[in-house]
């Protein structure tokens, strides 16, 4: 995604928030104090609001900083745990796969369950990817969501994304249940920060000239967008692969036709398929992959 802060800036924020000292954070992270201060200033500029109150001899978190810290800490712990697992000595038959976390939880789990039935002796480690700027060598296999024109020639396209407009089964949109494209323009919209063109694609498809793609709630997580839609009278637009489990469990409905998307889901460069086990999993995912 293009709308995420740098990982180093988040690490500096977490360390400084924990110690309430830029100097202590710099010592811990092996940065200079000015580097930590610059990281946090850049993060605050990115967010558009201060995270710290700076006193003459001390620091304190703003209310926004206090609210932001647990999520950042949890995400960094996930990154650290995944990296430690990948860097540890591997068993001979282990494969590491990196995948956007929403796709990992809503599509990949079923595929890996099916793979385990065929190859029970191959252990798979899933790295649910949060940050775009990860090292590409973090995994044997990488699943990516990207614009078709941005993919390398060596990538294997699994499917072209189809977008679904989602609502809670009991949602009331413009005075009635959600059933028609015209209601979209009257509804609260939930936006994904990494895919600002999703609602624009919906507007073009249904010829909604009055659709405002700028208003509404925003999140960088497809799962969070769907959870919010399931709890109120707001609409989310999500790729079909991610939406399918929520629809199957009756948490959301998608009464309108699917919308074509310029985004594709693909297996990226095959240069890391160094083992037979990785090649087997790669071939399995490439076959019959479309949700």
PDB file of C-alpha atoms in Angstrom:
ATOM      1  CA  UNK A   1       0.000   0.000   0.000  1.00  0.00           C
ATOM      2  CA  UNK A   2       1.169   3.540  -0.694  1.00  0.00           C
ATOM      3  CA  UNK A   3      -0.432   5.103   2.393  1.00  0.00           C
ATOM      4  CA  UNK A   4       1.600   3.665   5.274  1.00  0.00           C
ATOM      5  CA  UNK A   5       4.329   5.353   7.321  1.00  0.00           C
ATOM      6  CA  UNK A   6       7.902   4.085   7.247  1.00  0.00           C
ATOM      7  CA  UNK A   7       8.566   1.169   9.574  1.00  0.00           C
ATOM      8  CA  UNK A   8      11.607   2.903  11.101  1.00  0.00           C
ATOM      9  CA  UNK A   9       9.469   5.897  12.027  1.00  0.00           C
ATOM     10  CA  UNK A  10       7.024   3.622  13.831  1.00  0.00           C
ATOM     11  CA  UNK A  11       9.860   1.870  15.680  1.00  0.00           C
ATOM     12  CA  UNK A  12      11.186   5.243  16.846  1.00  0.00           C
ATOM     13  CA  UNK A  13       7.699   6.259  17.994  1.00  0.00           C
ATOM     14  CA  UNK A  14       7.162   3.025  19.932  1.00  0.00           C
ATOM     15  CA  UNK A  15      10.544   3.217  21.673  1.00  0.00           C
ATOM     16  CA  UNK A  16      10.126   6.894  22.556  1.00  0.00           C
ATOM     17  CA  UNK A  17       6.565   6.336  23.785  1.00  0.00           C
ATOM     18  CA  UNK A  18       7.746   3.476  25.996  1.00  0.00           C
ATOM     19  CA  UNK A  19      10.594   5.449  27.590  1.00  0.00           C
ATOM     20  CA  UNK A  20       9.172   8.961  27.129  1.00  0.00           C
ATOM     21  CA  UNK A  21      12.655   9.961  25.988  1.00  0.00           C
ATOM     22  CA  UNK A  22      14.054  10.514  22.512  1.00  0.00           C
ATOM     23  CA  UNK A  23      17.562   9.980  23.890  1.00  0.00           C
ATOM     24  CA  UNK A  24      16.731   6.620  25.460  1.00  0.00           C
ATOM     25  CA  UNK A  25      14.947   5.530  22.295  1.00  0.00           C
ATOM     26  CA  UNK A  26      17.978   6.519  20.221  1.00  0.00           C
ATOM     27  CA  UNK A  27      20.299   4.448  22.434  1.00  0.00           C
ATOM     28  CA  UNK A  28      17.986   1.443  22.180  1.00  0.00           C
ATOM     29  CA  UNK A  29      17.619   1.629  18.392  1.00  0.00           C
ATOM     30  CA  UNK A  30      21.249   2.632  17.716  1.00  0.00           C
ATOM     31  CA  UNK A  31      20.189   5.940  16.171  1.00  0.00           C
ATOM     32  CA  UNK A  32      21.188   9.480  17.010  1.00  0.00           C
ATOM     33  CA  UNK A  33      18.795  11.496  19.114  1.00  0.00           C
ATOM     34  CA  UNK A  34      18.249  13.861  16.190  1.00  0.00           C
ATOM     35  CA  UNK A  35      17.350  10.897  13.938  1.00  0.00           C
ATOM     36  CA  UNK A  36      14.679   9.680  16.370  1.00  0.00           C
ATOM     37  CA  UNK A  37      13.333  13.214  16.692  1.00  0.00           C
ATOM     38  CA  UNK A  38      13.236  13.521  12.894  1.00  0.00           C
ATOM     39  CA  UNK A  39      11.477  10.144  12.537  1.00  0.00           C
ATOM     40  CA  UNK A  40       8.759  11.152  14.968  1.00  0.00           C
ATOM     41  CA  UNK A  41       8.359  14.600  13.447  1.00  0.00           C
ATOM     42  CA  UNK A  42       7.935  12.973  10.014  1.00  0.00           C
ATOM     43  CA  UNK A  43       5.382  10.537  11.446  1.00  0.00           C
ATOM     44  CA  UNK A  44       3.429  13.411  13.007  1.00  0.00           C
ATOM     45  CA  UNK A  45       3.479  15.285   9.697  1.00  0.00           C
ATOM     46  CA  UNK A  46       2.257  12.121   7.928  1.00  0.00           C
ATOM     47  CA  UNK A  47      -0.625  11.712  10.389  1.00  0.00           C
ATOM     48  CA  UNK A  48      -1.319  15.424  10.562  1.00  0.00           C
ATOM     49  CA  UNK A  49      -1.505  15.613  14.372  1.00  0.00           C
ATOM     50  CA  UNK A  50       1.036  15.589  17.243  1.00  0.00           C
ATOM     51  CA  UNK A  51       1.821  12.345  19.053  1.00  0.00           C
ATOM     52  CA  UNK A  52       3.879  13.889  21.857  1.00  0.00           C
ATOM     53  CA  UNK A  53       3.668  16.931  24.080  1.00  0.00           C
ATOM     54  CA  UNK A  54       7.213  18.280  24.313  1.00  0.00           C
ATOM     55  CA  UNK A  55       8.171  19.947  27.607  1.00  0.00           C
ATOM     56  CA  UNK A  56      11.532  21.537  28.411  1.00  0.00           C
ATOM     57  CA  UNK A  57      12.908  18.401  30.110  1.00  0.00           C
ATOM     58  CA  UNK A  58      10.354  15.679  29.439  1.00  0.00           C
ATOM     59  CA  UNK A  59       7.836  14.173  27.032  1.00  0.00           C
ATOM     60  CA  UNK A  60       4.229  13.062  27.329  1.00  0.00           C
ATOM     61  CA  UNK A  61       1.959  11.308  24.884  1.00  0.00           C
ATOM     62  CA  UNK A  62      -1.003  13.162  23.469  1.00  0.00           C
ATOM     63  CA  UNK A  63      -4.362  11.397  23.601  1.00  0.00           C
ATOM     64  CA  UNK A  64      -3.846  10.454  19.950  1.00  0.00           C
ATOM     65  CA  UNK A  65      -0.405   9.036  20.766  1.00  0.00           C
ATOM     66  CA  UNK A  66      -1.862   6.961  23.610  1.00  0.00           C
ATOM     67  CA  UNK A  67      -4.553   5.584  21.294  1.00  0.00           C
ATOM     68  CA  UNK A  68      -2.077   4.890  18.470  1.00  0.00           C
ATOM     69  CA  UNK A  69       0.595   3.169  20.607  1.00  0.00           C
ATOM     70  CA  UNK A  70      -1.121  -0.222  21.288  1.00  0.00           C
ATOM     71  CA  UNK A  71      -1.822  -0.832  17.597  1.00  0.00           C
ATOM     72  CA  UNK A  72       1.720   0.128  16.580  1.00  0.00           C
ATOM     73  CA  UNK A  73       3.187  -2.055  19.332  1.00  0.00           C
ATOM     74  CA  UNK A  74       1.083  -5.033  18.254  1.00  0.00           C
ATOM     75  CA  UNK A  75       2.005  -4.612  14.589  1.00  0.00           C
ATOM     76  CA  UNK A  76       5.725  -4.314  15.346  1.00  0.00           C
ATOM     77  CA  UNK A  77       5.542  -7.424  17.526  1.00  0.00           C
ATOM     78  CA  UNK A  78       4.014  -9.316  14.597  1.00  0.00           C
ATOM     79  CA  UNK A  79       6.786  -8.161  12.275  1.00  0.00           C
ATOM     80  CA  UNK A  80       9.478  -9.094  14.807  1.00  0.00           C
ATOM     81  CA  UNK A  81       7.971 -12.513  15.494  1.00  0.00           C
ATOM     82  CA  UNK A  82       7.631 -13.309  11.793  1.00  0.00           C
ATOM     83  CA  UNK A  83      11.202 -12.192  11.103  1.00  0.00           C
ATOM     84  CA  UNK A  84      12.579 -14.233  14.004  1.00  0.00           C
ATOM     85  CA  UNK A  85      10.731 -17.326  12.787  1.00  0.00           C
ATOM     86  CA  UNK A  86      12.017 -16.866   9.258  1.00  0.00           C
ATOM     87  CA  UNK A  87      15.619 -16.257  10.333  1.00  0.00           C
ATOM     88  CA  UNK A  88      15.682 -19.229  12.707  1.00  0.00           C
ATOM     89  CA  UNK A  89      17.172 -22.492  11.391  1.00  0.00           C
ATOM     90  CA  UNK A  90      14.511 -24.029   9.152  1.00  0.00           C
ATOM     91  CA  UNK A  91      13.325 -27.574   9.111  1.00  0.00           C
ATOM     92  CA  UNK A  92      14.086 -29.216   5.804  1.00  0.00           C
ATOM     93  CA  UNK A  93      10.480 -29.190   4.661  1.00  0.00           C
ATOM     94  CA  UNK A  94       9.271 -25.745   5.775  1.00  0.00           C
ATOM     95  CA  UNK A  95       7.973 -23.080   3.359  1.00  0.00           C
ATOM     96  CA  UNK A  96       7.471 -19.417   4.260  1.00  0.00           C
ATOM     97  CA  UNK A  97       4.737 -17.521   2.436  1.00  0.00           C
ATOM     98  CA  UNK A  98       4.131 -13.772   2.674  1.00  0.00           C
ATOM     99  CA  UNK A  99       0.643 -12.432   1.952  1.00  0.00           C
ATOM    100  CA  UNK A 100      -1.405  -9.262   2.673  1.00  0.00           C
ATOM    101  CA  UNK A 101      -2.999  -9.966   6.020  1.00  0.00           C
ATOM    102  CA  UNK A 102      -6.606  -9.526   4.843  1.00  0.00           C
ATOM    103  CA  UNK A 103      -6.065 -12.032   2.044  1.00  0.00           C
ATOM    104  CA  UNK A 104      -4.191 -14.382   4.383  1.00  0.00           C
ATOM    105  CA  UNK A 105      -7.100 -14.533   6.810  1.00  0.00           C
ATOM    106  CA  UNK A 106      -9.956 -14.579   4.289  1.00  0.00           C
ATOM    107  CA  UNK A 107      -8.627 -16.699   1.409  1.00  0.00           C
ATOM    108  CA  UNK A 108      -5.211 -18.253   2.033  1.00  0.00           C
ATOM    109  CA  UNK A 109      -6.253 -20.212   5.120  1.00  0.00           C
ATOM    110  CA  UNK A 110      -8.635 -22.394   3.097  1.00  0.00           C
ATOM    111  CA  UNK A 111      -6.005 -23.000   0.405  1.00  0.00           C
ATOM    112  CA  UNK A 112      -3.389 -24.001   2.960  1.00  0.00           C
ATOM    113  CA  UNK A 113      -5.832 -26.360   4.648  1.00  0.00           C
ATOM    114  CA  UNK A 114      -6.371 -28.071   1.297  1.00  0.00           C
ATOM    115  CA  UNK A 115      -2.600 -28.123   0.661  1.00  0.00           C
ATOM    116  CA  UNK A 116      -1.984 -29.776   4.044  1.00  0.00           C
ATOM    117  CA  UNK A 117      -4.352 -32.590   3.117  1.00  0.00           C
ATOM    118  CA  UNK A 118      -2.228 -33.351   0.032  1.00  0.00           C
ATOM    119  CA  UNK A 119       1.186 -32.641   1.608  1.00  0.00           C
ATOM    120  CA  UNK A 120       0.860 -33.197   5.372  1.00  0.00           C
ATOM    121  CA  UNK A 121       4.650 -33.459   5.735  1.00  0.00           C
ATOM    122  CA  UNK A 122       5.321 -29.881   4.514  1.00  0.00           C
ATOM    123  CA  UNK A 123       5.127 -27.233   7.227  1.00  0.00           C
ATOM    124  CA  UNK A 124       4.080 -23.750   6.136  1.00  0.00           C
ATOM    125  CA  UNK A 125       4.800 -20.472   7.929  1.00  0.00           C
ATOM    126  CA  UNK A 126       2.448 -17.615   6.998  1.00  0.00           C
ATOM    127  CA  UNK A 127       3.764 -14.070   7.254  1.00  0.00           C
ATOM    128  CA  UNK A 128       0.674 -11.846   7.258  1.00  0.00           C
ATOM    129  CA  UNK A 129       2.089  -8.752   5.619  1.00  0.00           C
ATOM    130  CA  UNK A 130       1.235  -5.318   6.998  1.00  0.00           C
ATOM    131  CA  UNK A 131       3.971  -3.161   5.483  1.00  0.00           C
ATOM    132  CA  UNK A 132       4.724  -2.743   1.810  1.00  0.00           C
ATOM    133  CA  UNK A 133       8.399  -1.962   2.424  1.00  0.00           C
ATOM    134  CA  UNK A 134       9.356  -5.409   3.700  1.00  0.00           C
ATOM    135  CA  UNK A 135      12.463  -7.203   2.456  1.00  0.00           C
ATOM    136  CA  UNK A 136      11.339  -9.285  -0.583  1.00  0.00           C
ATOM    137  CA  UNK A 137      13.564 -12.122   0.649  1.00  0.00           C
ATOM    138  CA  UNK A 138      11.506 -12.517   3.809  1.00  0.00           C
ATOM    139  CA  UNK A 139       9.639 -15.459   2.247  1.00  0.00           C
ATOM    140  CA  UNK A 140       9.890 -18.263  -0.307  1.00  0.00           C
ATOM    141  CA  UNK A 141       6.588 -17.229  -1.893  1.00  0.00           C
ATOM    142  CA  UNK A 142       5.016 -13.771  -1.975  1.00  0.00           C
ATOM    143  CA  UNK A 143       1.391 -13.064  -2.816  1.00  0.00           C
ATOM    144  CA  UNK A 144       0.814  -9.481  -3.900  1.00  0.00           C
ATOM    145  CA  UNK A 145      -2.113  -7.255  -4.788  1.00  0.00           C
ATOM    146  CA  UNK A 146      -1.121  -4.714  -7.421  1.00  0.00           C
ATOM    147  CA  UNK A 147      -2.159  -2.880 -10.531  1.00  0.00           C
ATOM    148  CA  UNK A 148      -1.714  -5.239 -13.476  1.00  0.00           C
ATOM    149  CA  UNK A 149       0.728  -2.868 -15.211  1.00  0.00           C
ATOM    150  CA  UNK A 150       2.968  -2.782 -12.119  1.00  0.00           C
ATOM    151  CA  UNK A 151       3.611  -6.534 -11.966  1.00  0.00           C
ATOM    152  CA  UNK A 152       6.957  -7.961 -13.100  1.00  0.00           C
ATOM    153  CA  UNK A 153       6.774 -10.230 -16.135  1.00  0.00           C
ATOM    154  CA  UNK A 154       7.741 -13.208 -13.978  1.00  0.00           C
ATOM    155  CA  UNK A 155       4.649 -12.839 -11.770  1.00  0.00           C
ATOM    156  CA  UNK A 156       1.872 -15.425 -11.988  1.00  0.00           C
ATOM    157  CA  UNK A 157      -1.558 -13.760 -11.973  1.00  0.00           C
ATOM    158  CA  UNK A 158      -4.000 -15.702  -9.814  1.00  0.00           C
ATOM    159  CA  UNK A 159      -7.067 -13.612 -10.622  1.00  0.00           C
ATOM    160  CA  UNK A 160      -8.254 -10.148 -11.573  1.00  0.00           C
ATOM    161  CA  UNK A 161      -9.932  -8.624  -8.548  1.00  0.00           C
ATOM    162  CA  UNK A 162     -13.686  -8.120  -8.567  1.00  0.00           C
ATOM    163  CA  UNK A 163     -15.087  -5.568  -6.153  1.00  0.00           C
ATOM    164  CA  UNK A 164     -18.195  -6.084  -4.043  1.00  0.00           C
ATOM    165  CA  UNK A 165     -20.213  -3.383  -2.316  1.00  0.00           C
ATOM    166  CA  UNK A 166     -21.019  -4.724   1.147  1.00  0.00           C
ATOM    167  CA  UNK A 167     -23.603  -3.884   3.788  1.00  0.00           C
ATOM    168  CA  UNK A 168     -24.944  -5.412   6.957  1.00  0.00           C
ATOM    169  CA  UNK A 169     -28.008  -7.637   6.302  1.00  0.00           C
ATOM    170  CA  UNK A 170     -30.176  -5.278   8.369  1.00  0.00           C
ATOM    171  CA  UNK A 171     -28.634  -2.024   7.133  1.00  0.00           C
ATOM    172  CA  UNK A 172     -31.041   0.798   6.377  1.00  0.00           C
ATOM    173  CA  UNK A 173     -29.799   2.949   3.499  1.00  0.00           C
ATOM    174  CA  UNK A 174     -31.879   5.927   2.389  1.00  0.00           C
ATOM    175  CA  UNK A 175     -34.899   4.608   4.268  1.00  0.00           C
ATOM    176  CA  UNK A 176     -34.799   0.976   3.169  1.00  0.00           C
ATOM    177  CA  UNK A 177     -32.741  -2.188   2.856  1.00  0.00           C
ATOM    178  CA  UNK A 178     -29.703  -1.967   0.608  1.00  0.00           C
ATOM    179  CA  UNK A 179     -30.661  -3.301  -2.824  1.00  0.00           C
ATOM    180  CA  UNK A 180     -29.963  -0.714  -5.542  1.00  0.00           C
ATOM    181  CA  UNK A 181     -26.922   1.198  -6.849  1.00  0.00           C
ATOM    182  CA  UNK A 182     -28.676   4.555  -6.406  1.00  0.00           C
ATOM    183  CA  UNK A 183     -28.581   4.077  -2.622  1.00  0.00           C
ATOM    184  CA  UNK A 184     -24.769   4.181  -2.592  1.00  0.00           C
ATOM    185  CA  UNK A 185     -24.714   7.951  -3.075  1.00  0.00           C
ATOM    186  CA  UNK A 186     -26.982   8.349  -0.023  1.00  0.00           C
ATOM    187  CA  UNK A 187     -24.922   6.084   2.279  1.00  0.00           C
ATOM    188  CA  UNK A 188     -21.950   6.542   4.573  1.00  0.00           C
ATOM    189  CA  UNK A 189     -18.898   5.112   2.779  1.00  0.00           C
ATOM    190  CA  UNK A 190     -15.957   3.273   4.324  1.00  0.00           C
ATOM    191  CA  UNK A 191     -12.702   3.862   2.431  1.00  0.00           C
ATOM    192  CA  UNK A 192      -9.522   1.781   2.323  1.00  0.00           C
ATOM    193  CA  UNK A 193      -6.533   4.131   2.451  1.00  0.00           C
ATOM    194  CA  UNK A 194      -4.407   1.867   0.293  1.00  0.00           C
ATOM    195  CA  UNK A 195      -7.042   1.614  -2.433  1.00  0.00           C
ATOM    196  CA  UNK A 196      -8.547   5.080  -2.895  1.00  0.00           C
ATOM    197  CA  UNK A 197      -9.743   4.159  -6.382  1.00  0.00           C
ATOM    198  CA  UNK A 198     -12.140   1.422  -5.244  1.00  0.00           C
ATOM    199  CA  UNK A 199     -15.129   3.713  -4.752  1.00  0.00           C
ATOM    200  CA  UNK A 200     -14.248   5.596  -7.923  1.00  0.00           C
ATOM    201  CA  UNK A 201     -14.470   2.299  -9.819  1.00  0.00           C
ATOM    202  CA  UNK A 202     -17.874   1.639  -8.232  1.00  0.00           C
ATOM    203  CA  UNK A 203     -19.077   5.108  -9.233  1.00  0.00           C
ATOM    204  CA  UNK A 204     -18.006   4.595 -12.846  1.00  0.00           C
ATOM    205  CA  UNK A 205     -19.542   1.136 -13.046  1.00  0.00           C
ATOM    206  CA  UNK A 206     -22.957   2.210 -11.756  1.00  0.00           C
ATOM    207  CA  UNK A 207     -22.800   5.676 -13.368  1.00  0.00           C
ATOM    208  CA  UNK A 208     -23.119   7.486 -10.046  1.00  0.00           C
ATOM    209  CA  UNK A 209     -22.147  11.027 -10.987  1.00  0.00           C
ATOM    210  CA  UNK A 210     -22.893  12.359  -7.482  1.00  0.00           C
ATOM    211  CA  UNK A 211     -20.749   9.832  -5.610  1.00  0.00           C
ATOM    212  CA  UNK A 212     -18.194  11.641  -3.429  1.00  0.00           C
ATOM    213  CA  UNK A 213     -15.133   9.398  -2.971  1.00  0.00           C
ATOM    214  CA  UNK A 214     -13.606  11.723  -0.366  1.00  0.00           C
ATOM    215  CA  UNK A 215     -16.105  11.619   2.497  1.00  0.00           C
ATOM    216  CA  UNK A 216     -16.759   8.907   5.055  1.00  0.00           C
ATOM    217  CA  UNK A 217     -14.736   6.673   7.354  1.00  0.00           C
ATOM    218  CA  UNK A 218     -11.180   5.592   6.455  1.00  0.00           C
ATOM    219  CA  UNK A 219      -9.048   2.606   7.391  1.00  0.00           C
ATOM    220  CA  UNK A 220      -5.958   0.832   6.058  1.00  0.00           C
ATOM    221  CA  UNK A 221      -7.457  -2.614   6.727  1.00  0.00           C
ATOM    222  CA  UNK A 222     -10.018  -4.448   4.599  1.00  0.00           C
ATOM    223  CA  UNK A 223     -11.020  -6.543   7.605  1.00  0.00           C
ATOM    224  CA  UNK A 224     -11.654  -3.429   9.691  1.00  0.00           C
ATOM    225  CA  UNK A 225     -13.707  -1.951   6.844  1.00  0.00           C
ATOM    226  CA  UNK A 226     -15.885  -5.072   6.721  1.00  0.00           C
ATOM    227  CA  UNK A 227     -16.287  -5.197  10.501  1.00  0.00           C
ATOM    228  CA  UNK A 228     -17.443  -1.569  10.481  1.00  0.00           C
ATOM    229  CA  UNK A 229     -19.905  -2.263   7.666  1.00  0.00           C
ATOM    230  CA  UNK A 230     -21.281  -5.250   9.571  1.00  0.00           C
ATOM    231  CA  UNK A 231     -22.029  -3.051  12.574  1.00  0.00           C
ATOM    232  CA  UNK A 232     -23.943  -0.171  11.039  1.00  0.00           C
ATOM    233  CA  UNK A 233     -25.567   1.551   8.122  1.00  0.00           C
ATOM    234  CA  UNK A 234     -22.355   2.144   6.153  1.00  0.00           C
ATOM    235  CA  UNK A 235     -21.071   0.540   2.970  1.00  0.00           C
ATOM    236  CA  UNK A 236     -17.654  -0.983   2.262  1.00  0.00           C
ATOM    237  CA  UNK A 237     -16.167  -1.971  -1.086  1.00  0.00           C
ATOM    238  CA  UNK A 238     -13.841  -4.971  -0.899  1.00  0.00           C
ATOM    239  CA  UNK A 239     -12.355  -7.530  -3.328  1.00  0.00           C
ATOM    240  CA  UNK A 240     -14.461 -10.652  -3.662  1.00  0.00           C
ATOM    241  CA  UNK A 241     -11.790 -12.930  -2.182  1.00  0.00           C
ATOM    242  CA  UNK A 242     -11.720 -10.994   1.071  1.00  0.00           C
ATOM    243  CA  UNK A 243     -15.494 -10.540   1.206  1.00  0.00           C
ATOM    244  CA  UNK A 244     -16.469 -14.188   0.645  1.00  0.00           C
ATOM    245  CA  UNK A 245     -16.060 -15.460   4.261  1.00  0.00           C
ATOM    246  CA  UNK A 246     -18.011 -12.524   5.718  1.00  0.00           C
ATOM    247  CA  UNK A 247     -20.830 -13.144   3.243  1.00  0.00           C
ATOM    248  CA  UNK A 248     -20.792 -16.907   3.867  1.00  0.00           C
ATOM    249  CA  UNK A 249     -21.150 -16.334   7.626  1.00  0.00           C
ATOM    250  CA  UNK A 250     -24.112 -14.008   7.083  1.00  0.00           C
ATOM    251  CA  UNK A 251     -22.285 -10.968   8.467  1.00  0.00           C
ATOM    252  CA  UNK A 252     -22.534  -8.989   5.220  1.00  0.00           C
ATOM    253  CA  UNK A 253     -24.537  -8.981   2.013  1.00  0.00           C
ATOM    254  CA  UNK A 254     -23.499  -8.018  -1.533  1.00  0.00           C
ATOM    255  CA  UNK A 255     -26.772  -7.520  -3.432  1.00  0.00           C
ATOM    256  CA  UNK A 256     -25.266  -5.660  -6.410  1.00  0.00           C
ATOM    257  CA  UNK A 257     -23.290  -6.936  -9.390  1.00  0.00           C
ATOM    258  CA  UNK A 258     -19.537  -7.268  -8.947  1.00  0.00           C
ATOM    259  CA  UNK A 259     -17.447  -4.357 -10.236  1.00  0.00           C
ATOM    260  CA  UNK A 260     -14.368  -4.844 -12.414  1.00  0.00           C
ATOM    261  CA  UNK A 261     -11.096  -3.669 -10.891  1.00  0.00           C
ATOM    262  CA  UNK A 262      -7.679  -2.766 -12.365  1.00  0.00           C
ATOM    263  CA  UNK A 263      -6.039  -4.612  -9.460  1.00  0.00           C
ATOM    264  CA  UNK A 264      -4.893  -8.223  -9.663  1.00  0.00           C
ATOM    265  CA  UNK A 265      -3.753 -10.784  -7.118  1.00  0.00           C
ATOM    266  CA  UNK A 266      -0.578 -12.569  -8.119  1.00  0.00           C
ATOM    267  CA  UNK A 267       2.287 -14.786  -7.067  1.00  0.00           C
ATOM    268  CA  UNK A 268       5.326 -12.558  -7.418  1.00  0.00           C
ATOM    269  CA  UNK A 269       8.827 -13.290  -8.762  1.00  0.00           C
ATOM    270  CA  UNK A 270       9.639 -17.001  -8.626  1.00  0.00           C
ATOM    271  CA  UNK A 271      13.363 -16.453  -7.974  1.00  0.00           C
ATOM    272  CA  UNK A 272      13.013 -17.539  -4.328  1.00  0.00           C
ATOM    273  CA  UNK A 273      11.563 -20.971  -5.128  1.00  0.00           C
ATOM    274  CA  UNK A 274      14.771 -22.670  -4.089  1.00  0.00           C
ATOM    275  CA  UNK A 275      13.252 -25.856  -2.655  1.00  0.00           C
ATOM    276  CA  UNK A 276      10.998 -28.584  -3.949  1.00  0.00           C
ATOM    277  CA  UNK A 277       8.518 -27.808  -1.140  1.00  0.00           C
ATOM    278  CA  UNK A 278       8.264 -24.164  -2.171  1.00  0.00           C
ATOM    279  CA  UNK A 279       7.709 -25.138  -5.787  1.00  0.00           C
ATOM    280  CA  UNK A 280       4.960 -27.567  -4.781  1.00  0.00           C
ATOM    281  CA  UNK A 281       3.116 -24.909  -2.791  1.00  0.00           C
ATOM    282  CA  UNK A 282       3.589 -22.342  -5.560  1.00  0.00           C
ATOM    283  CA  UNK A 283       2.082 -24.738  -8.145  1.00  0.00           C
ATOM    284  CA  UNK A 284      -0.799 -25.609  -5.782  1.00  0.00           C
ATOM    285  CA  UNK A 285      -1.710 -21.967  -5.215  1.00  0.00           C
ATOM    286  CA  UNK A 286      -1.480 -21.213  -8.942  1.00  0.00           C
ATOM    287  CA  UNK A 287      -3.985 -23.958  -9.793  1.00  0.00           C
ATOM    288  CA  UNK A 288      -7.661 -23.252  -9.322  1.00  0.00           C
ATOM    289  CA  UNK A 289      -6.905 -20.178  -7.248  1.00  0.00           C
ATOM    290  CA  UNK A 290      -9.779 -17.826  -8.070  1.00  0.00           C
ATOM    291  CA  UNK A 291     -12.187 -17.525  -5.111  1.00  0.00           C
TER     292      UNK A 291
END
